[in-house]
PDB file of C-alpha atoms in Angstrom:
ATOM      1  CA  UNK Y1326       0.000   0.000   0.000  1.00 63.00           C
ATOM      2  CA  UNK Y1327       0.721   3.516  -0.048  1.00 74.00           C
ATOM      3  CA  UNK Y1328       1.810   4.117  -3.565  1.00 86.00           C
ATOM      4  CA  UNK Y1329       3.020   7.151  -4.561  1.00 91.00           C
ATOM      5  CA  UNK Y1330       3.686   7.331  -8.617  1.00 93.00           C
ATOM      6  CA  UNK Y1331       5.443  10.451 -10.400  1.00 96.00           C
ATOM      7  CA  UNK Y1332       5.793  11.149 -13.843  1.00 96.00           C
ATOM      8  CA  UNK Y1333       8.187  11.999 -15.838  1.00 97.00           C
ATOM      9  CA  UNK Y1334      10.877  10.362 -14.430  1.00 96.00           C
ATOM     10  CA  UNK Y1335      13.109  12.458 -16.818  1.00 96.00           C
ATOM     11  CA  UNK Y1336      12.647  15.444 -18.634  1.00 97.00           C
ATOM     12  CA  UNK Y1337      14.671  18.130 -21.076  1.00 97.00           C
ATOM     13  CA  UNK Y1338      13.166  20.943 -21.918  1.00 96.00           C
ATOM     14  CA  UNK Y1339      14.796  24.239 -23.604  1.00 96.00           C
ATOM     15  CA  UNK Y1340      15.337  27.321 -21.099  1.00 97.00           C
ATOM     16  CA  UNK Y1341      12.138  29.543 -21.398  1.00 96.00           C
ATOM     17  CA  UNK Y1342       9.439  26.602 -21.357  1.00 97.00           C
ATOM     18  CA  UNK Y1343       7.746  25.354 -18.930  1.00 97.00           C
ATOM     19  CA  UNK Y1344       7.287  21.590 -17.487  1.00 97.00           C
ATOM     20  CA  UNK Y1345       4.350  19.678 -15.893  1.00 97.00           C
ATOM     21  CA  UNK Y1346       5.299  17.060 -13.410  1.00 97.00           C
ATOM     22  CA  UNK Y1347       2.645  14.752 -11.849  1.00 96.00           C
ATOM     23  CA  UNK Y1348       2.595  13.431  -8.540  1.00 95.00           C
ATOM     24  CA  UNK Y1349      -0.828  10.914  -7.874  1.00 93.00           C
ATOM     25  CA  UNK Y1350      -1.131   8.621  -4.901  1.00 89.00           C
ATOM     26  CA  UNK Y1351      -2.295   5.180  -6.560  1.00 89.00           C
ATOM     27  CA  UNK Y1352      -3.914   3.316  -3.709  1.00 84.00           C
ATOM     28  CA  UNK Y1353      -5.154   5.861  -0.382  1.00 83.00           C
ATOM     29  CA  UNK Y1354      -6.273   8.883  -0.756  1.00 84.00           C
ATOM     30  CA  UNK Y1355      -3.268  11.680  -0.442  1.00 82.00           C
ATOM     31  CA  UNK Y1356      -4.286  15.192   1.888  1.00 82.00           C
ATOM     32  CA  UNK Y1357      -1.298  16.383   2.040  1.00 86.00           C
ATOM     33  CA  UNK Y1358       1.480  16.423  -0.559  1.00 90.00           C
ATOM     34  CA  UNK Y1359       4.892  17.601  -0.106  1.00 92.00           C
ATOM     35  CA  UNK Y1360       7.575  18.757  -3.490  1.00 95.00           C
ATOM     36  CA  UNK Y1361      10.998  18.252  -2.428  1.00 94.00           C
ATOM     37  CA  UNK Y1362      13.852  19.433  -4.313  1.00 95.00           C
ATOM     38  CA  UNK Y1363      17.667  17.736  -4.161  1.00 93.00           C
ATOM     39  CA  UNK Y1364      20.613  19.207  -6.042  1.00 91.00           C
ATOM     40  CA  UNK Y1365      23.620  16.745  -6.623  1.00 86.00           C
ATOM     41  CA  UNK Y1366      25.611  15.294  -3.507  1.00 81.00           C
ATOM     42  CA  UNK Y1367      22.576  17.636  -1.385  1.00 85.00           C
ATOM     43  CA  UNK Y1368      19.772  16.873   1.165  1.00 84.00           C
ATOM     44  CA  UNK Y1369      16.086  17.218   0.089  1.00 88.00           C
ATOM     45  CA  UNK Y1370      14.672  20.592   0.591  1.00 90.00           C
ATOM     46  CA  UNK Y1371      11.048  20.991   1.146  1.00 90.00           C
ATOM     47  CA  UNK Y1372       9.636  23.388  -1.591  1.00 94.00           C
ATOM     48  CA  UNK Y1373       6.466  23.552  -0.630  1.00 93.00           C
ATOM     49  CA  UNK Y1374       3.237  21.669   0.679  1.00 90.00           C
ATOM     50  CA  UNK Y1375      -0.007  21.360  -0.432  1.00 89.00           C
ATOM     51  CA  UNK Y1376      -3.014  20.426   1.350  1.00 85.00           C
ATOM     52  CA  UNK Y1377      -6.221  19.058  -0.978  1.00 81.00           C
ATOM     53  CA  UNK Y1378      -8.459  22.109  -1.830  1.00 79.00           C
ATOM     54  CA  UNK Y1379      -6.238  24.541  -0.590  1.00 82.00           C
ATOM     55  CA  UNK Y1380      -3.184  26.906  -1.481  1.00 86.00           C
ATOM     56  CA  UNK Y1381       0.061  25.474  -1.516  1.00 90.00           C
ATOM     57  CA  UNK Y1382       2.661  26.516   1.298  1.00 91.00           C
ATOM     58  CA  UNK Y1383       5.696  27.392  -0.148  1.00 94.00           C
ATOM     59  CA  UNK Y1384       8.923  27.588   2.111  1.00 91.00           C
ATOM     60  CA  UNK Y1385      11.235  30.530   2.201  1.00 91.00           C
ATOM     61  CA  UNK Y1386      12.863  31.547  -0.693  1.00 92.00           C
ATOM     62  CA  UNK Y1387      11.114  29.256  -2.938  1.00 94.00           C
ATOM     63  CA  UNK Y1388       9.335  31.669  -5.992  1.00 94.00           C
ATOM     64  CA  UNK Y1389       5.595  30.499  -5.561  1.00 92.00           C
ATOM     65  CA  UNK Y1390       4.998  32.513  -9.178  1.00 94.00           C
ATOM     66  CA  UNK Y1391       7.639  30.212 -10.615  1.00 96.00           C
ATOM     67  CA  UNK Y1392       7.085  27.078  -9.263  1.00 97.00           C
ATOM     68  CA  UNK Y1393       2.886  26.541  -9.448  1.00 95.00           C
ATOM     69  CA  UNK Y1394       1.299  23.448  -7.800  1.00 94.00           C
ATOM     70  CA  UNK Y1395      -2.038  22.398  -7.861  1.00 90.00           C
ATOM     71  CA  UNK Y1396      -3.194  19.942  -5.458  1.00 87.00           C
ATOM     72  CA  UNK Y1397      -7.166  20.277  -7.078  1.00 80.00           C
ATOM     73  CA  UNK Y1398      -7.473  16.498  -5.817  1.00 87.00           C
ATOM     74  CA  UNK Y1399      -7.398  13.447  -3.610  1.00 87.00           C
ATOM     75  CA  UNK Y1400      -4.905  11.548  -5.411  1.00 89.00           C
ATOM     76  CA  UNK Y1401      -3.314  14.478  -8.199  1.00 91.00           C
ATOM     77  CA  UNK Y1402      -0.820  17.384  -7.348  1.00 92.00           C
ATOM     78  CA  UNK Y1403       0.939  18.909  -9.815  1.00 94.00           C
ATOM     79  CA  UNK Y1404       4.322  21.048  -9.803  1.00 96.00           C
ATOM     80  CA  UNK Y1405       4.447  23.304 -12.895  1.00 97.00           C
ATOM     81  CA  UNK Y1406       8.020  24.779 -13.600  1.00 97.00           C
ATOM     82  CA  UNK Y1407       7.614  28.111 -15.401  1.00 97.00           C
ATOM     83  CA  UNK Y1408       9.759  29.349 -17.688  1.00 96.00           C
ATOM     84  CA  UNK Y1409      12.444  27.105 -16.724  1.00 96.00           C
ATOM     85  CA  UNK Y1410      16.129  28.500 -16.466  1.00 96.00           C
ATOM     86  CA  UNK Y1411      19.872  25.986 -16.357  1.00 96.00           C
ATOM     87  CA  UNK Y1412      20.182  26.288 -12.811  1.00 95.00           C
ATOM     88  CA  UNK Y1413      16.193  24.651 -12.260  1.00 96.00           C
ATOM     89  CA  UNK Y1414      17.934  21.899 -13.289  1.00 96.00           C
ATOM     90  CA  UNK Y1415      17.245  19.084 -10.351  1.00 96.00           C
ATOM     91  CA  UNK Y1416      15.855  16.171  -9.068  1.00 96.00           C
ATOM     92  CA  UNK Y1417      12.132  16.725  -8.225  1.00 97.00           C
ATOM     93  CA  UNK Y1418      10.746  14.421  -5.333  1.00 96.00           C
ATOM     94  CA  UNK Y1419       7.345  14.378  -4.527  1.00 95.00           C
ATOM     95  CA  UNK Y1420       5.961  12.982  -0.736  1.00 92.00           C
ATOM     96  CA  UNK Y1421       2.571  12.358   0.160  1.00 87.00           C
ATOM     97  CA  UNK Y1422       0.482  11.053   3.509  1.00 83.00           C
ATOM     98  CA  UNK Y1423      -3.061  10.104   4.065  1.00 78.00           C
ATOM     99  CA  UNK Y1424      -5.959  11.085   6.019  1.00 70.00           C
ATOM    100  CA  UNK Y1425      -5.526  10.392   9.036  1.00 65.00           C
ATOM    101  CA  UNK Y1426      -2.027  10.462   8.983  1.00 62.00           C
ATOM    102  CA  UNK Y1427      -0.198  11.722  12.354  1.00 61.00           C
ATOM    103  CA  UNK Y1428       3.390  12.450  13.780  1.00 58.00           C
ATOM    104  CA  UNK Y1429       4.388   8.464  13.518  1.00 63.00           C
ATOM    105  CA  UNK Y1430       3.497   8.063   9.773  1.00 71.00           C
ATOM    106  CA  UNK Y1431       6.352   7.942   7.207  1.00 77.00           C
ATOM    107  CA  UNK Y1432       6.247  10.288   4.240  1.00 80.00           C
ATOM    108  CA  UNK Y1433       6.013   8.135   0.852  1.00 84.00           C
ATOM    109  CA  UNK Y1434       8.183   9.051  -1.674  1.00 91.00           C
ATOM    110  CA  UNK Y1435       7.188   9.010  -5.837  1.00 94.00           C
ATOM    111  CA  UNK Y1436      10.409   7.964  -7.883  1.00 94.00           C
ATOM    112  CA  UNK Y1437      11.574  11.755  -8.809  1.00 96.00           C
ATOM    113  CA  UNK Y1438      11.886  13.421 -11.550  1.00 97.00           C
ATOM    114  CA  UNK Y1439      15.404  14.411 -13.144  1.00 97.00           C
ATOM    115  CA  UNK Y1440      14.785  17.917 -14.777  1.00 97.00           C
ATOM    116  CA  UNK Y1441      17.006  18.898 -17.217  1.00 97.00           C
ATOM    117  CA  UNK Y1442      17.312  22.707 -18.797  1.00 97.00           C
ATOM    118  CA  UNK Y1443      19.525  23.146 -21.924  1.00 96.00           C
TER     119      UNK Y1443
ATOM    120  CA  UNK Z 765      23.100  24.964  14.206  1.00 59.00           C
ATOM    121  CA  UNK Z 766      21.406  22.978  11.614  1.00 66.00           C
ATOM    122  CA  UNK Z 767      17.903  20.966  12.752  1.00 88.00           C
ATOM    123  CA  UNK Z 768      19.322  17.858  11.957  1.00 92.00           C
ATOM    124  CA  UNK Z 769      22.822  17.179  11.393  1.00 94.00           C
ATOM    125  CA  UNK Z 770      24.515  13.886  10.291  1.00 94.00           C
ATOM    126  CA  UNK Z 771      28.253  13.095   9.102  1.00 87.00           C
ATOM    127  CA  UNK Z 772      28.206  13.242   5.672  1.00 82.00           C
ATOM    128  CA  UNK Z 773      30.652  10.672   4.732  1.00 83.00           C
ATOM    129  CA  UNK Z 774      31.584   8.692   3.262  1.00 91.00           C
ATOM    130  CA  UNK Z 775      31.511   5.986   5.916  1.00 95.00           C
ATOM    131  CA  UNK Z 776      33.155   3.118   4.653  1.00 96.00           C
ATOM    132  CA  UNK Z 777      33.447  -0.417   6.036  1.00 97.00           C
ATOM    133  CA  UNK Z 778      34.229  -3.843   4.931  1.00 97.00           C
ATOM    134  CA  UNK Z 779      31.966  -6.464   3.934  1.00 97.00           C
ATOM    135  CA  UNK Z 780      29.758  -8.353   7.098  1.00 97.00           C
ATOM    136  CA  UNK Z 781      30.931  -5.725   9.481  1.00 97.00           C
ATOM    137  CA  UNK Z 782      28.275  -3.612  11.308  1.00 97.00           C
ATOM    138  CA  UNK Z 783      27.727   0.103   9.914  1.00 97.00           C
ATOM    139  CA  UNK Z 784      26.068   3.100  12.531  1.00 97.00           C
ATOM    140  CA  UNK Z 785      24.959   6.097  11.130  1.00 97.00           C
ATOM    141  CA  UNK Z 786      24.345   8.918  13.769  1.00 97.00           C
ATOM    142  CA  UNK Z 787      21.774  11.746  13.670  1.00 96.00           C
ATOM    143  CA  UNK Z 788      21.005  14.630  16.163  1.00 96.00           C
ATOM    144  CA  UNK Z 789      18.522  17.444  16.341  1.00 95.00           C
ATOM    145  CA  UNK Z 790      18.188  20.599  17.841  1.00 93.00           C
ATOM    146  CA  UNK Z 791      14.598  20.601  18.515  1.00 89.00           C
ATOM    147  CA  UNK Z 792      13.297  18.535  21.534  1.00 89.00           C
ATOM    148  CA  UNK Z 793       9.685  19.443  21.047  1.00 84.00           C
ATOM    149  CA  UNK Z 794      10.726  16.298  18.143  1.00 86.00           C
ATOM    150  CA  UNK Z 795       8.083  13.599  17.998  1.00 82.00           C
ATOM    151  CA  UNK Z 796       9.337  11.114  15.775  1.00 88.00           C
ATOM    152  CA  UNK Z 797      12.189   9.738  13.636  1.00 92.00           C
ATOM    153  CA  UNK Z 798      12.902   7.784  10.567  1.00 93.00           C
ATOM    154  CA  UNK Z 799      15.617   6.387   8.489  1.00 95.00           C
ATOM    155  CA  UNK Z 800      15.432   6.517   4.498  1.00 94.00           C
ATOM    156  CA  UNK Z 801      18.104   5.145   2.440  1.00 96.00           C
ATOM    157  CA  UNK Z 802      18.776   6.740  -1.102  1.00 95.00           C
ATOM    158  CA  UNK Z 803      20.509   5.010  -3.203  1.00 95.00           C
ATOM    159  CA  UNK Z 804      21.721   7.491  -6.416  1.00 90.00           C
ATOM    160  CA  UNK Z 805      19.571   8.927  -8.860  1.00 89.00           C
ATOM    161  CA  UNK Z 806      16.912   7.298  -6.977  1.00 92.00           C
ATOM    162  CA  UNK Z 807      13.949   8.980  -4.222  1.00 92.00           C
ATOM    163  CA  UNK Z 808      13.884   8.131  -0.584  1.00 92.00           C
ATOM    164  CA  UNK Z 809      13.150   4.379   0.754  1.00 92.00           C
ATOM    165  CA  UNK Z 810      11.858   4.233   4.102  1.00 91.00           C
ATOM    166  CA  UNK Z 811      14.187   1.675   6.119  1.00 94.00           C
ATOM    167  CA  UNK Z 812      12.973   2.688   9.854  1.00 92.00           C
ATOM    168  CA  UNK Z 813      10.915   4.660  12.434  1.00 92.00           C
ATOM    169  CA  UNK Z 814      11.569   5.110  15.904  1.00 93.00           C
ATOM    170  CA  UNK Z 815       9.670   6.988  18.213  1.00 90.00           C
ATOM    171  CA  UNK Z 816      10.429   5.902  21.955  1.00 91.00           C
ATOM    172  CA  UNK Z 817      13.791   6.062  23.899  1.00 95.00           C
ATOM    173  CA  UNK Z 818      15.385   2.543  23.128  1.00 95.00           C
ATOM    174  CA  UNK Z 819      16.399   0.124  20.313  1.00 96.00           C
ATOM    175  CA  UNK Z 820      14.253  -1.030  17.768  1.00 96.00           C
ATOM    176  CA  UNK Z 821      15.460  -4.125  15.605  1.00 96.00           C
ATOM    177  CA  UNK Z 822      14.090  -4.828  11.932  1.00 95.00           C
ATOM    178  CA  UNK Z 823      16.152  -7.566  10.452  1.00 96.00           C
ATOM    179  CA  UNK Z 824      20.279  -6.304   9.867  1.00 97.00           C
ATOM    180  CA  UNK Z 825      18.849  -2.987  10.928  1.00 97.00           C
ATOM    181  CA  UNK Z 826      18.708  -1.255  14.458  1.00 98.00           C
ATOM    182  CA  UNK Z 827      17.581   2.300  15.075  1.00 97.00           C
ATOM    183  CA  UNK Z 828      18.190   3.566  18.575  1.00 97.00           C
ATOM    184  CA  UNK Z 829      16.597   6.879  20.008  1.00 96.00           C
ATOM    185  CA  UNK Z 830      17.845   9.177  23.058  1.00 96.00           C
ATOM    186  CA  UNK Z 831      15.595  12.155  23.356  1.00 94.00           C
ATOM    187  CA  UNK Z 832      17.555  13.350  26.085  1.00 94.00           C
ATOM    188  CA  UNK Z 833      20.706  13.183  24.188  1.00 95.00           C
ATOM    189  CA  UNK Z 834      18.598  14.446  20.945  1.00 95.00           C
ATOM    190  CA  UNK Z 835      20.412  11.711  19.228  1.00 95.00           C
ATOM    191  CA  UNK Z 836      19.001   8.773  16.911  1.00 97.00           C
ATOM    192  CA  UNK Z 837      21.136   6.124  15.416  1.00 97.00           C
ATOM    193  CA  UNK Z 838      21.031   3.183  12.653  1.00 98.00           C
ATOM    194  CA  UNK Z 839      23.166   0.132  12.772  1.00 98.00           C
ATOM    195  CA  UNK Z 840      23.673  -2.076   9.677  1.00 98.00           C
ATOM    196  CA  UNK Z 841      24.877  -5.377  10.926  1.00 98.00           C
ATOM    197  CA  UNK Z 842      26.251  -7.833   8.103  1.00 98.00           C
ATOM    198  CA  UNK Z 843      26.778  -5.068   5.807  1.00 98.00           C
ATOM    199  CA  UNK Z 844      26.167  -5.711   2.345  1.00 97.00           C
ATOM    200  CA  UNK Z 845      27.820  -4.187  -0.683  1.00 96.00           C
ATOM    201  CA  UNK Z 846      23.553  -3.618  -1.662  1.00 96.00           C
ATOM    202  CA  UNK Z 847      23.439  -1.268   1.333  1.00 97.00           C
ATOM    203  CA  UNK Z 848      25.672   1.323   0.180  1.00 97.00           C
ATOM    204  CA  UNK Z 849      24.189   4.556  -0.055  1.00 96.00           C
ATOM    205  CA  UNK Z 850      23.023   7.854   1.510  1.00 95.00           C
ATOM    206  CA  UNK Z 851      21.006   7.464   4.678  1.00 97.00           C
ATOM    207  CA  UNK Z 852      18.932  10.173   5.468  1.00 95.00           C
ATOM    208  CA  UNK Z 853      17.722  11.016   9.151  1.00 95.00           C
ATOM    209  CA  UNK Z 854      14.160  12.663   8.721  1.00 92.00           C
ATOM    210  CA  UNK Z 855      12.425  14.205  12.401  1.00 91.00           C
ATOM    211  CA  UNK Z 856       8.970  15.020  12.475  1.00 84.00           C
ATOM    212  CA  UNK Z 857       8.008  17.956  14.708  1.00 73.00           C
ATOM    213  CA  UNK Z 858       4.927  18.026  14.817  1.00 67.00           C
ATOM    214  CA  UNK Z 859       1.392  15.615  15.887  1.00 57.00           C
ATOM    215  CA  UNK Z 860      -0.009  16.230  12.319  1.00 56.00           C
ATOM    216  CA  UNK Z 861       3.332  14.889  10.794  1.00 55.00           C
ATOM    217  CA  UNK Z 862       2.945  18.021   8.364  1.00 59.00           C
ATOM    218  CA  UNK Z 863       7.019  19.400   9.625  1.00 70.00           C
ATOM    219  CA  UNK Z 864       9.133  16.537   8.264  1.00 79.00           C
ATOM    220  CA  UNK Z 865      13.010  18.145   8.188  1.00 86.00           C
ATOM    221  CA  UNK Z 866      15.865  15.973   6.709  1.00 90.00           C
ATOM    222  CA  UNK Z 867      19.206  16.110   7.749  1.00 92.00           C
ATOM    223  CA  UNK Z 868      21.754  15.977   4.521  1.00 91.00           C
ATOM    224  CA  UNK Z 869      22.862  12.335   4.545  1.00 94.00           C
ATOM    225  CA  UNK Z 870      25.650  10.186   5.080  1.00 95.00           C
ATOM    226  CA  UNK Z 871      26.785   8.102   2.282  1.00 95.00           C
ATOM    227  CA  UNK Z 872      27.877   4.711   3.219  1.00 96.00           C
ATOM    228  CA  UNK Z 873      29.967   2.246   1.177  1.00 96.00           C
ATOM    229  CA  UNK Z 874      30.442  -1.100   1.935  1.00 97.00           C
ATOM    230  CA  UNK Z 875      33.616  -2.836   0.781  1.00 96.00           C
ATOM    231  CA  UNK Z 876      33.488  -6.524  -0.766  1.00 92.00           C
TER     232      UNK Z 876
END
């Protein structure tokens, strides 16, 4: 249980465009989803969470004009990169957890998504 | 100081010998912890939880937890050349589980 699938897993895309990455929960029914990035040899770092129905929380420092998610329902949240630059180049991770879910539950991961920006 | 600080590495041992990974954190308002390994190129795979003082033992793997020492550990017994990779310490602060921080990893390699 608790699948979390994420696609692309890999994506090149010219600087200037934008890219669509999909985050869906396949088997529960995701509240909250979290968008993680992790630059090479680095930790994950929270980008911002989204809560079913609601406006995403973006952390500090993260452009919330630049980086759009949608989180529109139960089992979809979206991160849209806009008008994607070289140095947006990453691995995108996104988490998710359940209703119900409390301090003791793990996060579940999707499989990431290598962006690349030319 | 960082919220949750781990050696980054590499640790390296030999073949069947026992690994530990250390983690501590700064906050002590800190509910609960877990253990995800990464291997490269690859997202998070959750190896362990711990929330009470004490050991817990899954298999090869042991996590122990001192909240008064703010310190949580993993120990890899019979290391495997398969359990090389970065080990990531994640807290949650919170009783929703909505304030997950990760500390930035320690990569392990394991020597045949």
């Amino acid at each position: 249980g608790a699948v979390v699938s994420q696609h692309p897993s890999r994506v090149i895309c010219k600087s200037g465009t934008s890219v669509k990455i999909e985050c869906r929960s396949l088997d529960f029914q995701a509240t909250t989803m979290f968008w993680y990035r992790q630059f090479p040899k680095q930790s994950l770092m929270l980008m911002a969470t989204s809560n079913e129905g609601s406006k995403a929380t973006y952390e500090q420092g993260v452009e919330k004009d630049k980086f759009l998610i949608n989180h529109a329902s139960l089992t979809l949240s979206t991160l849209t990169v806009t008008s994607a630059h070289p140095e947006d180049s990453s691995f995108y991770i996104c988490s998710a957890r359940g209703r119900g879910s409390s301090y003791n539950s793990p996060l579940h991961f999707g499989n990431g998504t290598r962006l690349t920006v030319t | 100081q960082k919220e949750v600080e781990q050696n980054s590495g590499p640790l390296s041992v030999p073949e069947g010998a026992i690994a530990s990974l250390n983690c501590t954190y700064s906050d002590r308002g800190s509910q609960s912890f877990f253990w995800y390994r990464q291997y490269s190129g690859k997202s998070p795979e959750l190896i362990m939880s711990i929330y009470s003082n004490g050991d817990k033992e899954d298999g090869r793997f042991t996590a122990q937890l001192n909240k008064a020492s703010q310190y949580v550990s993993l120990l890899i017994r019979d290391s495997q050349p398969s359990d090389s990779a970065t080990y990531l310490c994640a807290v949650s602060r919170d009783n929703y589980g909505q304030n997950f921080v990760f500390g930035p990893g320690t990569r392990l390699s394991v020597l045949p």
